[in-house]
Coordinates of C-alpha atoms in Angstrom, one line a residue:
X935 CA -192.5 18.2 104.2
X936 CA -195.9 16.6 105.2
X937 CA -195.3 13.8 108.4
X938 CA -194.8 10.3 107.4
X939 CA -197.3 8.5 109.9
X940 CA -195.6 5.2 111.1
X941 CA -198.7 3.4 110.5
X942 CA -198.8 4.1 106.7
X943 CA -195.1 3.6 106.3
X944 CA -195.3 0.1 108.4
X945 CA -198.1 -0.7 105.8
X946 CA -196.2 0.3 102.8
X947 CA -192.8 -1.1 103.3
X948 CA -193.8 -4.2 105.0
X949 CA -192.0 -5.4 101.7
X950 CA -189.3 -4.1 102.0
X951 CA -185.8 -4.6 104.1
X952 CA -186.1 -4.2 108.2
X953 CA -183.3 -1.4 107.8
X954 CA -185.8 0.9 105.4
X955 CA -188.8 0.2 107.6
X956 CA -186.2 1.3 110.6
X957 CA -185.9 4.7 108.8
X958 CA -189.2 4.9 108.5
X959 CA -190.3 4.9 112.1
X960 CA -187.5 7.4 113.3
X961 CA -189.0 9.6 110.5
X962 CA -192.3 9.4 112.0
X963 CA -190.5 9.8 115.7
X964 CA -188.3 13.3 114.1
X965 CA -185.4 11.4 114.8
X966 CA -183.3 12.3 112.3
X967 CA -179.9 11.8 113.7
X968 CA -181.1 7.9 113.4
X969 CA -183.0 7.8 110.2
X970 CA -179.9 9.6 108.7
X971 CA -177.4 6.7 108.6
X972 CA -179.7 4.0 108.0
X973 CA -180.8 5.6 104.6
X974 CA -177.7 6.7 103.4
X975 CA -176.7 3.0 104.1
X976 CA -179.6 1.5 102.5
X977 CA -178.6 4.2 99.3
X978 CA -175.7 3.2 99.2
X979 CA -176.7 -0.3 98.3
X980 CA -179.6 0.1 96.3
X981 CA -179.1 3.9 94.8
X982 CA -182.4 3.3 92.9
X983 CA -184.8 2.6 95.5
X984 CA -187.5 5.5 95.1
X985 CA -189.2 4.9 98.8
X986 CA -185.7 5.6 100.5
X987 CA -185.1 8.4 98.2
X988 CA -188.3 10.1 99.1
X989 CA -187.5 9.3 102.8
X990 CA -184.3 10.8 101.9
X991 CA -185.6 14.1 100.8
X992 CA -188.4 14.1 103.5
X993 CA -185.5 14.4 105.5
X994 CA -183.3 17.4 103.9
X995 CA -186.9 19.3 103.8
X996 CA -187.5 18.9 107.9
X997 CA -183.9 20.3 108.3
X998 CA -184.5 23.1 105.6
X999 CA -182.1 21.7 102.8
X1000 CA -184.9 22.5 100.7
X1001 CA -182.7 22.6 97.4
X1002 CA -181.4 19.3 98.2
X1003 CA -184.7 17.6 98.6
X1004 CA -186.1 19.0 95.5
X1005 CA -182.8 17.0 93.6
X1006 CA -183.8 14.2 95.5
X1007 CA -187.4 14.5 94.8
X1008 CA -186.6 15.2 91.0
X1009 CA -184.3 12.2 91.0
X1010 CA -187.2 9.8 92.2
X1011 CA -189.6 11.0 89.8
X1012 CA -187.3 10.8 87.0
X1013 CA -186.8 6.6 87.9
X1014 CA -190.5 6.3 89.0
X1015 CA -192.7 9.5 87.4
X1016 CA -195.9 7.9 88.2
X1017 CA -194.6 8.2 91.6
X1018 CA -197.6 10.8 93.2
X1019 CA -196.4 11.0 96.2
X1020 CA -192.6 12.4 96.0
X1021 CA -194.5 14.5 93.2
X1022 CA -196.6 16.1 95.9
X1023 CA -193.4 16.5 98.1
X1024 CA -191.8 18.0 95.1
X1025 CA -194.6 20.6 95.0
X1026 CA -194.5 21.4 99.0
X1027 CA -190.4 21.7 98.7
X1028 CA -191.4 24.5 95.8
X1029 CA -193.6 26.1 98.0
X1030 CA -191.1 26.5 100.0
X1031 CA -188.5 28.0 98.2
X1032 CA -191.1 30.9 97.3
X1033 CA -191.7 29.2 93.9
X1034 CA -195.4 28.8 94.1
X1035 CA -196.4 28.8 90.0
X1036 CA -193.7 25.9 89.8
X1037 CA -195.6 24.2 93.0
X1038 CA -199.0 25.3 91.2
X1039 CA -197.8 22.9 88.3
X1040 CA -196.9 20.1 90.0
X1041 CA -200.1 20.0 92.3
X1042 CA -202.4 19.9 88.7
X1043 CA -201.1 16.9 88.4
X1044 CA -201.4 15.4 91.8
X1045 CA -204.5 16.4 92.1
X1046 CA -205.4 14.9 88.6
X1047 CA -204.1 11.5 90.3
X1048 CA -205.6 11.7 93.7
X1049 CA -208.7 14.5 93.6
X1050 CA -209.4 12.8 96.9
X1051 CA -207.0 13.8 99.2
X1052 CA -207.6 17.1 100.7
X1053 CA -203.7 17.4 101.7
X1054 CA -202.9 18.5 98.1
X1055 CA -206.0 21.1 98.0
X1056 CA -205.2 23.1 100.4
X1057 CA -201.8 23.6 99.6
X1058 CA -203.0 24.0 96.0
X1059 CA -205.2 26.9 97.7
X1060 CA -201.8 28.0 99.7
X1061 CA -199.6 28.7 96.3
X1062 CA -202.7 30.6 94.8
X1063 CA -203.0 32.4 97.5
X1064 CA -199.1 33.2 97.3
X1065 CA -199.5 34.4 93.7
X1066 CA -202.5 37.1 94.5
X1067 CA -205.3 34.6 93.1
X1068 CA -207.2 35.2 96.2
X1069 CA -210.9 34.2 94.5
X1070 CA -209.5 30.6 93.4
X1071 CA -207.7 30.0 96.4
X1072 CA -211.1 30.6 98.7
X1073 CA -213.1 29.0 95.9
X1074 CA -210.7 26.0 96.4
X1075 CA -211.0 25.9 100.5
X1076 CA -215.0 25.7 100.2
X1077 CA -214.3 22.8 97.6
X1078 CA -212.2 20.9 99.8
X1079 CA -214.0 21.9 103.4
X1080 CA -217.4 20.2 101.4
X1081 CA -216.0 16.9 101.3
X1082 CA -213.7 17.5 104.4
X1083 CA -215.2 18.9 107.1
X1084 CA -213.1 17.5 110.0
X1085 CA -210.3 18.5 109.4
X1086 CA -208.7 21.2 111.7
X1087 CA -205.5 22.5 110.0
X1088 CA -207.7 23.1 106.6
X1089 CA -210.6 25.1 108.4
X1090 CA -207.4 27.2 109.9
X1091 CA -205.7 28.2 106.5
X1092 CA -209.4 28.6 105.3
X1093 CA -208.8 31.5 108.1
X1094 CA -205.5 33.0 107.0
X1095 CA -207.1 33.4 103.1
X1096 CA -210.3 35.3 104.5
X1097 CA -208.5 37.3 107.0
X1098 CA -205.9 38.3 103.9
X1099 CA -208.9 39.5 101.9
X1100 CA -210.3 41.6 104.7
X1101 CA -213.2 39.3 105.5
X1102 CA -212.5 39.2 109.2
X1103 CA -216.1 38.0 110.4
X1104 CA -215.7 34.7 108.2
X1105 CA -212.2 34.2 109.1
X1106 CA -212.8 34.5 112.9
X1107 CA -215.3 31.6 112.3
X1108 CA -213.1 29.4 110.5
X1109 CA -210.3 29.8 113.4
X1110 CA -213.1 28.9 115.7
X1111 CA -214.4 26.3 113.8
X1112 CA -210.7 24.9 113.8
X1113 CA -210.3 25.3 117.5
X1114 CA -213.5 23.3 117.7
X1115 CA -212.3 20.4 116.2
X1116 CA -208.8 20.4 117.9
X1117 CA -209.2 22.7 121.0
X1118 CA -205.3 22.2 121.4
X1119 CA -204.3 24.0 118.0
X1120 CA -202.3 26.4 119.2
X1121 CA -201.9 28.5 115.9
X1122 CA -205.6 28.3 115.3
X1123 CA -205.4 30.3 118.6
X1124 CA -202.9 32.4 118.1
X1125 CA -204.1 33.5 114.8
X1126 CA -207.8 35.0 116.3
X1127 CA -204.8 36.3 118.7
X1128 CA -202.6 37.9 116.2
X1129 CA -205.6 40.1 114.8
X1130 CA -205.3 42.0 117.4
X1131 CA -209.2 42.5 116.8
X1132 CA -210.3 39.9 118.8
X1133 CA -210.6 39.7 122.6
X1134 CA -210.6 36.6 124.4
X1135 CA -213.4 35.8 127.3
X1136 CA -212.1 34.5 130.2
X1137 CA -213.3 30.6 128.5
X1138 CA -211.4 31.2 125.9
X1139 CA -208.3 31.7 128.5
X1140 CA -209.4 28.7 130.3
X1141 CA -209.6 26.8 127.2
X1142 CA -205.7 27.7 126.0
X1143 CA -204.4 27.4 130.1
X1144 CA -206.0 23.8 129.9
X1145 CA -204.5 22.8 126.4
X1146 CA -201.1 24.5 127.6
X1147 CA -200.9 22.0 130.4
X1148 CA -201.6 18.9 128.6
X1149 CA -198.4 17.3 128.7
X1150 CA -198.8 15.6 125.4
X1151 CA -199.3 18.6 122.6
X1152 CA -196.4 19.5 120.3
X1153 CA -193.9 22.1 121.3
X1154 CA -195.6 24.1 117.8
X1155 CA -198.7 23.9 119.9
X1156 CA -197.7 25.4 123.4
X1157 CA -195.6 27.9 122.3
X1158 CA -198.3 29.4 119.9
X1159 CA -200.7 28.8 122.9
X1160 CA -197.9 31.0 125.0
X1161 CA -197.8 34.0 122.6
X1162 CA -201.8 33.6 122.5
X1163 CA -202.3 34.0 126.4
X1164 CA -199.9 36.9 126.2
X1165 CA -201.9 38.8 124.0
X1166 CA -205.3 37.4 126.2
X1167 CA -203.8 38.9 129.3
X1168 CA -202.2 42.0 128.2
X1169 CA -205.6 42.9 126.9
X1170 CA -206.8 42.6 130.5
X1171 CA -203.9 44.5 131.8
X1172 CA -201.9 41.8 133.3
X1173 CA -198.7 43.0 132.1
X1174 CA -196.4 40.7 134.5
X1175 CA -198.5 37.3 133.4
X1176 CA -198.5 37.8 130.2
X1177 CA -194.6 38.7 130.0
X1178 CA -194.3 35.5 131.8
X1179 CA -196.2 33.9 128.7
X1180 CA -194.3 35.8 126.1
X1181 CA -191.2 34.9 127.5
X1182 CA -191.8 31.3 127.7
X1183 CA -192.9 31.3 123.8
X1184 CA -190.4 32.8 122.3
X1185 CA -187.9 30.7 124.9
X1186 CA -189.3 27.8 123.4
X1187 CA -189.4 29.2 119.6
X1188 CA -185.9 30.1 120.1
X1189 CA -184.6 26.5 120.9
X1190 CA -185.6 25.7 117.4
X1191 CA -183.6 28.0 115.5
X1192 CA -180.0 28.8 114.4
X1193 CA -179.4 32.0 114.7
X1194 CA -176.2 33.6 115.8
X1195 CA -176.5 37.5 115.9
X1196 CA -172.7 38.4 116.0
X1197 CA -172.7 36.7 112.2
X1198 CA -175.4 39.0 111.4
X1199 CA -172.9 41.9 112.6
X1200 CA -169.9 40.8 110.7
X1201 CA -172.3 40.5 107.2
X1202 CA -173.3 44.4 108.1
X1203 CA -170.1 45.0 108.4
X1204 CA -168.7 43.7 105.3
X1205 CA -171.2 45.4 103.3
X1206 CA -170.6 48.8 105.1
X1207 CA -166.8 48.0 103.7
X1208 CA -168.3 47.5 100.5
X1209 CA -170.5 50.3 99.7
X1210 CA -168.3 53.0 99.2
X1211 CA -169.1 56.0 97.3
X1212 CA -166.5 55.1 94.6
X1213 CA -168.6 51.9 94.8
X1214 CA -171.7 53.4 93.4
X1215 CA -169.6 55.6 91.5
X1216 CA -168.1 53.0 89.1
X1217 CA -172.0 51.4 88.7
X1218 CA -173.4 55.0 87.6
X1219 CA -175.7 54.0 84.8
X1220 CA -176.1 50.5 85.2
X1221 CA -178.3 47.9 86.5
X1222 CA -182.0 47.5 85.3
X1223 CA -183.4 51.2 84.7
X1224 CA -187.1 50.0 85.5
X1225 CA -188.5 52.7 88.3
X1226 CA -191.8 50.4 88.7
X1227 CA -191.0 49.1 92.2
X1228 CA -191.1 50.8 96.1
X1229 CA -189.1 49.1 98.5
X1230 CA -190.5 49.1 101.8
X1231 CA -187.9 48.0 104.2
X1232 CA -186.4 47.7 108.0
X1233 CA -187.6 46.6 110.8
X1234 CA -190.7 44.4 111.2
X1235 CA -193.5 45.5 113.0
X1236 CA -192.0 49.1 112.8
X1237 CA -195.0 50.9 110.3
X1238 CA -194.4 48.7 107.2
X1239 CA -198.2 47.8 106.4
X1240 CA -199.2 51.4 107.2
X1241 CA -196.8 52.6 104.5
X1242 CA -197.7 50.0 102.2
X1243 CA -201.3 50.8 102.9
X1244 CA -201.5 54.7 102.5
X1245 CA -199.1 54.0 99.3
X1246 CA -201.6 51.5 97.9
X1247 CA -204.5 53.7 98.4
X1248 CA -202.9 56.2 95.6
X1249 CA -204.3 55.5 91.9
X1250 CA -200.9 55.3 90.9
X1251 CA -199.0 52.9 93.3
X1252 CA -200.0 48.6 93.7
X1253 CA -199.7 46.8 96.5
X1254 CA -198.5 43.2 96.3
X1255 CA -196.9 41.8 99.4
X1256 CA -193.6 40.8 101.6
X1257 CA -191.8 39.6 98.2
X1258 CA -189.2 36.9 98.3
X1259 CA -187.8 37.7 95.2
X1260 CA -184.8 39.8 95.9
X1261 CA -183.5 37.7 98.4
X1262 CA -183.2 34.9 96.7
X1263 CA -181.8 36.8 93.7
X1264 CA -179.1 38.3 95.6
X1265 CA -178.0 34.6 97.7
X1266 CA -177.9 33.0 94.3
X1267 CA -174.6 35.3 93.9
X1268 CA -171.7 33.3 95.0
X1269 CA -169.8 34.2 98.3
X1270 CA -172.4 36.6 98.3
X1271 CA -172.2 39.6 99.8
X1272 CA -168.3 39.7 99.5
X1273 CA -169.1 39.0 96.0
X1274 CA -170.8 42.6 94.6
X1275 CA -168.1 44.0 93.6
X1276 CA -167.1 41.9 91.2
X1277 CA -170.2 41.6 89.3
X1278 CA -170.3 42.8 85.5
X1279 CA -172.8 45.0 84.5
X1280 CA -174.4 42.6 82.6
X1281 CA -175.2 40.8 85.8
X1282 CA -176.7 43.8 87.4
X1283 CA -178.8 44.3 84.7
X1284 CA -179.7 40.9 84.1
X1285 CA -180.4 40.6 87.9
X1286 CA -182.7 43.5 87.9
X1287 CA -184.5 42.2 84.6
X1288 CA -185.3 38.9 86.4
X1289 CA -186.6 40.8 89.3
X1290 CA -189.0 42.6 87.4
X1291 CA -189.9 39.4 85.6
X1292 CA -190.2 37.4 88.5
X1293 CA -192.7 39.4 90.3
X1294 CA -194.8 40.5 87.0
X1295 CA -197.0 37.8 88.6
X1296 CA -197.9 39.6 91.9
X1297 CA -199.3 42.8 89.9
X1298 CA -203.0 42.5 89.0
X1299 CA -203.5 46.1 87.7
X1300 CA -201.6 48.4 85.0
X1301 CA -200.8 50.8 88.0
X1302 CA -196.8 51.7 86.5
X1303 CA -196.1 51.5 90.6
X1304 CA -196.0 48.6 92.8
X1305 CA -194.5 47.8 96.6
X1306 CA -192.1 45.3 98.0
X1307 CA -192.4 45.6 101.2
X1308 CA -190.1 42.2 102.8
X1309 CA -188.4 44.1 105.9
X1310 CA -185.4 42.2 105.3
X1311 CA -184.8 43.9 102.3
X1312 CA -182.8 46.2 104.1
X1313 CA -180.1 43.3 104.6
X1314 CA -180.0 43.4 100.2
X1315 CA -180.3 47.2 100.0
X1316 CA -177.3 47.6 98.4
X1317 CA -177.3 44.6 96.0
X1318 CA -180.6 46.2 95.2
X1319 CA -179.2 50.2 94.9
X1320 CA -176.6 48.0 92.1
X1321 CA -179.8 46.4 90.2
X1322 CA -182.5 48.5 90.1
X1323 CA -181.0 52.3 90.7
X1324 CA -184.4 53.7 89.3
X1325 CA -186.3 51.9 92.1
X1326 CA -187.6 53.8 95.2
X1327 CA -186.5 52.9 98.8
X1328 CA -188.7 53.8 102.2
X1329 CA -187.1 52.7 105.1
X1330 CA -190.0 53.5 108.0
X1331 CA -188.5 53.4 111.2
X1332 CA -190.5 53.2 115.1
X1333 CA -188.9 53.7 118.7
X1334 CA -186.4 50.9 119.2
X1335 CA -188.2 50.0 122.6
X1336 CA -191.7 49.8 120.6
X1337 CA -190.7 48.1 117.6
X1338 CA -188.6 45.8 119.4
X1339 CA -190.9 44.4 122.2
X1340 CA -193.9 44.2 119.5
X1341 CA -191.4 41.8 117.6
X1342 CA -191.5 40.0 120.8
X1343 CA -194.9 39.2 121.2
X1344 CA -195.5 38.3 117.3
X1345 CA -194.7 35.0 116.3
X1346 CA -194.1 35.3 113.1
X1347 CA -194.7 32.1 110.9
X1348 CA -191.1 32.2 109.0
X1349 CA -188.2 34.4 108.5
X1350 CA -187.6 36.2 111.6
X1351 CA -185.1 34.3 113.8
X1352 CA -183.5 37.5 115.6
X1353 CA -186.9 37.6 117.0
X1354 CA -187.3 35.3 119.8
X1355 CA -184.6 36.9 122.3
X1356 CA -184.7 40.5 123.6
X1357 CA -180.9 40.6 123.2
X1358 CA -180.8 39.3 119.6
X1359 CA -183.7 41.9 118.6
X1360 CA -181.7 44.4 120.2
X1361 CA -178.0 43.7 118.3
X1362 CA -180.6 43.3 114.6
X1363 CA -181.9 46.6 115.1
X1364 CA -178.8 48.1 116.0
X1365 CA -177.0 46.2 113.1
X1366 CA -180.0 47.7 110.6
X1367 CA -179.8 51.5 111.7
X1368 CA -176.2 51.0 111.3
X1369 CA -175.8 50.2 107.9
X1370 CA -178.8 52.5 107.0
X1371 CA -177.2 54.9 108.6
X1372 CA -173.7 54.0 106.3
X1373 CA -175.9 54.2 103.1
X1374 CA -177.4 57.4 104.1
X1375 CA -173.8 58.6 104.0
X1376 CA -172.8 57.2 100.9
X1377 CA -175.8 58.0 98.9
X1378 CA -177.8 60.6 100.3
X1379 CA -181.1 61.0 99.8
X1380 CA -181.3 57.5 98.1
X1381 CA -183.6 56.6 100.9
X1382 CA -186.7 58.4 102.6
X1383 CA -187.0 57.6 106.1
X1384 CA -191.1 57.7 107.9
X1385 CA -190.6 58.0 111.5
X1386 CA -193.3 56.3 112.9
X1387 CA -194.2 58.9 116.1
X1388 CA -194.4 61.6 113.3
X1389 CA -196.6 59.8 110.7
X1390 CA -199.0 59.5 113.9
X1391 CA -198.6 63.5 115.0
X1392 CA -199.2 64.9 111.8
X1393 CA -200.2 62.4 109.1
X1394 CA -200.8 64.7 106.3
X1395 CA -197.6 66.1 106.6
X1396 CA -196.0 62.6 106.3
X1397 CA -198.0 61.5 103.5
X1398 CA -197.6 64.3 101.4
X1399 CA -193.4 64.1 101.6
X1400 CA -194.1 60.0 101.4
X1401 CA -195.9 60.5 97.7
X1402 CA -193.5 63.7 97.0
X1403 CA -190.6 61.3 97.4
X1404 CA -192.1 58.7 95.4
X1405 CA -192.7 61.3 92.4
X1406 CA -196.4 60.6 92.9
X1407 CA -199.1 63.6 93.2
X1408 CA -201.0 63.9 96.9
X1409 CA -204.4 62.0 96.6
X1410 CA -206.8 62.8 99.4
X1411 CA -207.5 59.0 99.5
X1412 CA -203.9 58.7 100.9
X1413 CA -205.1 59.7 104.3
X1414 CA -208.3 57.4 104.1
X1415 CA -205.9 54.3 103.7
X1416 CA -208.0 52.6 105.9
X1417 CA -210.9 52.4 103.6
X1418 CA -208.6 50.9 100.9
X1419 CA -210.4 47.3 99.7
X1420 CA -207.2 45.2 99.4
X1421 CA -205.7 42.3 100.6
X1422 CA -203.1 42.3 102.9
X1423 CA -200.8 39.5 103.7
X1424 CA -199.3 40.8 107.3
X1425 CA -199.7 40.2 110.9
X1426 CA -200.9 44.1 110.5
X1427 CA -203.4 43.1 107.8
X1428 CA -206.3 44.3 110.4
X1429 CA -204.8 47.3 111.8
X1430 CA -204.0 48.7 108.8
X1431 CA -208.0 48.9 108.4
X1432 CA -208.5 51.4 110.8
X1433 CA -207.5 54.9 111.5
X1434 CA -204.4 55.6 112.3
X1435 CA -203.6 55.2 116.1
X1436 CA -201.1 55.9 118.9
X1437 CA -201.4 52.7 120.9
X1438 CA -198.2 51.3 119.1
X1439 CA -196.0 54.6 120.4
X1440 CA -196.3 53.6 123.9
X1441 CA -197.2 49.6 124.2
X1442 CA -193.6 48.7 125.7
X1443 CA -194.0 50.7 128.6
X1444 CA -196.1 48.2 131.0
X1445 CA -193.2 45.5 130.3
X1446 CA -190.5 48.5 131.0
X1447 CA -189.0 46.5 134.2
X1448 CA -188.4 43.1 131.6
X1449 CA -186.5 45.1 128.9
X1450 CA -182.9 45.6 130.2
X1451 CA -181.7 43.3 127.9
X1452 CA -182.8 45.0 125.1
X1453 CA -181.9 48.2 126.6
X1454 CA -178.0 46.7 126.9
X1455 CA -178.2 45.7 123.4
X1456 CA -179.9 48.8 121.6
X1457 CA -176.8 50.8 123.4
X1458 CA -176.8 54.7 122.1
X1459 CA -179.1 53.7 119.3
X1460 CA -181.4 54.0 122.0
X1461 CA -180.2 57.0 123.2
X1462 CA -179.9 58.8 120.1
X1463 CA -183.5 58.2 118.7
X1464 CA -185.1 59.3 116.0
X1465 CA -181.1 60.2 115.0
X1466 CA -178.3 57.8 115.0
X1467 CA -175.0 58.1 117.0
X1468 CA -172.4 60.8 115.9
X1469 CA -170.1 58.3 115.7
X1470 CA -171.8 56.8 112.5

């Protein structure tokens, strides 16, 4: 949810009750454990108040309750619907929740009632952007950056569209322009960082050292400067400073997140109980039978985009983007996992239907192909083997020591919370061969594995059994991927524009010394690479 500034609040609710003005300014402050009890206090005596109801919901978004906040939000409108600004929360909790047409909807109208504020814009240009209208959503940023030009954050996300549609020049000079205005921005850094493109002078490392020690820039600030001086220095080959940077990011990161990995463990393990072959057996024949999509899944930063990419370069096969759709199918399921089992066919099918209905809106051409390629998919892979058992599955898979420590120095903007401690990356990727290694068991040949190391050794060879699996005839524009016009939503998006390249085989070993505990935690997976451990 956008910050309530004190100041505006204070000027609004001067009207209103002490207690409601109280809430207000431990919004502003993030203190939520006190804003908490005052509203539900002041709710509870005046349940129709719309201002402490979009306080209210402001609150359950900062904590990630986003379906709660949208009731909230809904509930406020419904008393109040000229009410423009829970509407514009209302849009921003949609966005959220990966329902951008919904958000797209609700924006028409705030932007109908306020064309002014440039707030509302750019997240208008945000949810286009989300939906694969890439022209409108830039056409949109110039709009807004005409009558706005000050403004930092805009000028940034006016970067992240231009970089997505492979217009890195342009999108370099918004990030700048961004850093310009607020030389402490420490994503607008990290995101000329995270092309992996750019290299930073020695001002530009002066620059982020002297923003990092500023004692009053938000935590979001210094950690992205942290994982922006590690990439600065390991370019220069100061492997132990910018460790010492990495680390100190993705400490920080990590403090902000609830992640526990042994509960990630136990849900691997109760669908590894559940996917039996008399599993699949009873479910022969059901399900949605559509064979449109290509799942692209496992580990991030582990070759993802490059599949994608040489995929997407076939005149057959679209590229969309990291789709949210199947997770969220699959959660909406009660008790979910534990729950598969006992869903009808009618659910399968009707599950796989909405899939395919859900993400018509990502597909801009009549290719009868198209990729999925959210790595977590893997976590849904057999919720997705039950709903869609035409679909095609490619699981590309890197050395755990590679993979692993490039998760480390990525800071990835959601969705990734294993990612931030060497000993939590290590126990995920163990967790994810583990139960690939269960369904390659169960259902042989189900899914096609890319090693990494051996798409870079012989490419052709790779590509040819990649399209073969996909049922797909070889295209020698397959191996050009990297002249494929597309855009590409990923922190690979630039990579994935040149040749192919070995640099990602061996990238670990400068920071060898700092990886014990990912070494502890990897165990025999380790050990056993490119196979898995006997024992599985």
């Amino acid at each position: 949810m956008a910050t309530v500034t004190t100041q505006s609040w204070l000027s609004r609710l001067g009207k209103y009750p002490p207690r409601l003005v109280e809430a207000a300014v431990a919004l502003n402050a993030n203190d939520l454990p006190r804003a908490e009890p005052l509203l539900r206090q002041h709710l509870k005596e005046d349940p129709f108040d719309v201002a402490a109801i979009r306080m209210f919901a402001e609150l359950a978004g900062r904590i990630g309750r986003y379906k709660d906040s949208e009731n909230l939000l809904r509930r406020a409108l419904e008393l109040s619907p000229a009410f423009t600004a829970a509407r514009a929360n209302l849009a921003l909790v949609l966005y959220r929740q990966n329902r951008p047409e919904e958000a797209i909807a609700e924006l028409n109208r705030v932007v109908e009632e306020e064309p002014d504020n440039p707030g509302h814009s750019n997240l208008q240009a945000a949810a286009l952007g989300r939906i694969g209208e890439f022209d409108e959503a830039l056409a949109l940023y110039e709009q807004v950056l005409q009558r706005a030009k000050g403004q930092p954050r805009i000028w940034m996300s006016y970067g992240h569209m231009l970089k997505t549609v492979g217009r890195t020049a342009d999108g370099i000079a918004a990030y700048r322009k961004a850093i310009e205005l607020m030389p402490e921005l420490g994503e607008a850094w990290w995101s000329l960082a995270n092309l992996k493109t750019v290299k930073f002078s020695a001002e530009d490392i002066a620059a982020m050292e002297s923003a990092l020690a500023r004692g009053d820039i938000a935590e979001e600030d210094r950690f992205h400067l942290d994982f922006a001086l590690g990439k600065a220095l390991e370019d220069r080959g100061e492997a132990e400073a910018a460790f010492s940077h990495y680390a100190a990011g993705n400490a920080l990161r990590r403090t902000k997140l609830d992640y526990d990995a042994a509960e990630t463990s136990r849900y691997v393990d109760r669908l590894i109980e559940i996917a039996t072959p008399e599993f699949f057996a009873a479910r022969a024949g059901q399900g949605c039978d559509a064979s449109d999509p290509i799942f692209v899944l496992g580990m991030p930063r582990a070759g993802s985009t490059l599949v994608e990419q040489i995929l997407s370069s076939h005149s057959r096969i679209e590229g969309t983007s990291e789709l949210p759709d199947m997770p969220v199918l699959a959660r909406r399921e009660p008790r979910y996992p534990v729950s598969l089992p006992d869903l009808s066919a009618e659910q399968l099918r009707a599950a796989g239907e909405e899939y395919m209905r859900r993400t018509r809106i990502q597909r801009k051409t009549e290719r009868p192909y198209f990729i999925d390629k959210l790595p977590n998919n893997w976590a849904h892979i057999v919720f997705i083997m039950a709903v869609l058992p035409s679909a095609k599955i490619i699981d590309p898979r890197r050395h755990p020591l590679g993979c692993c420590f490039s998760n480390f120095k990525q800071h990835f903007a959601r969705g990734q919370a294993f990612s931030y401690s060497l000993s939590d990356m290590g126990q995920y990727y163990r967790d994810y061969v583990r139960l690939m290694a269960h369904i390659d068991r169960v259902q042989p040949g189900r899914v096609h594995r890319v090693i990494y190391e051996n798409m870079v050794d012989d490419t052709e060879t790779e590509v040819r059994a990649l399209l073969e699996f996909c049922g797909v005839e070889f295209e020698e524009g397959c191996l050009s991927f990297h002249k494929t016009e597309r855009a590409v939503r990923t922190a690979s998006s630039e990579q994935v524009r040149q040749p192919i390249f070995r640099e990602g085989t061996e990238g670990w070993k400068p920071y060898a010394a700092h990886l014990g505990p990912l070494r502890a935690a990897l165990g025999e997976v380790l050990d056993c690479y490119p196979e898995v451990p006997p024992a599985w």
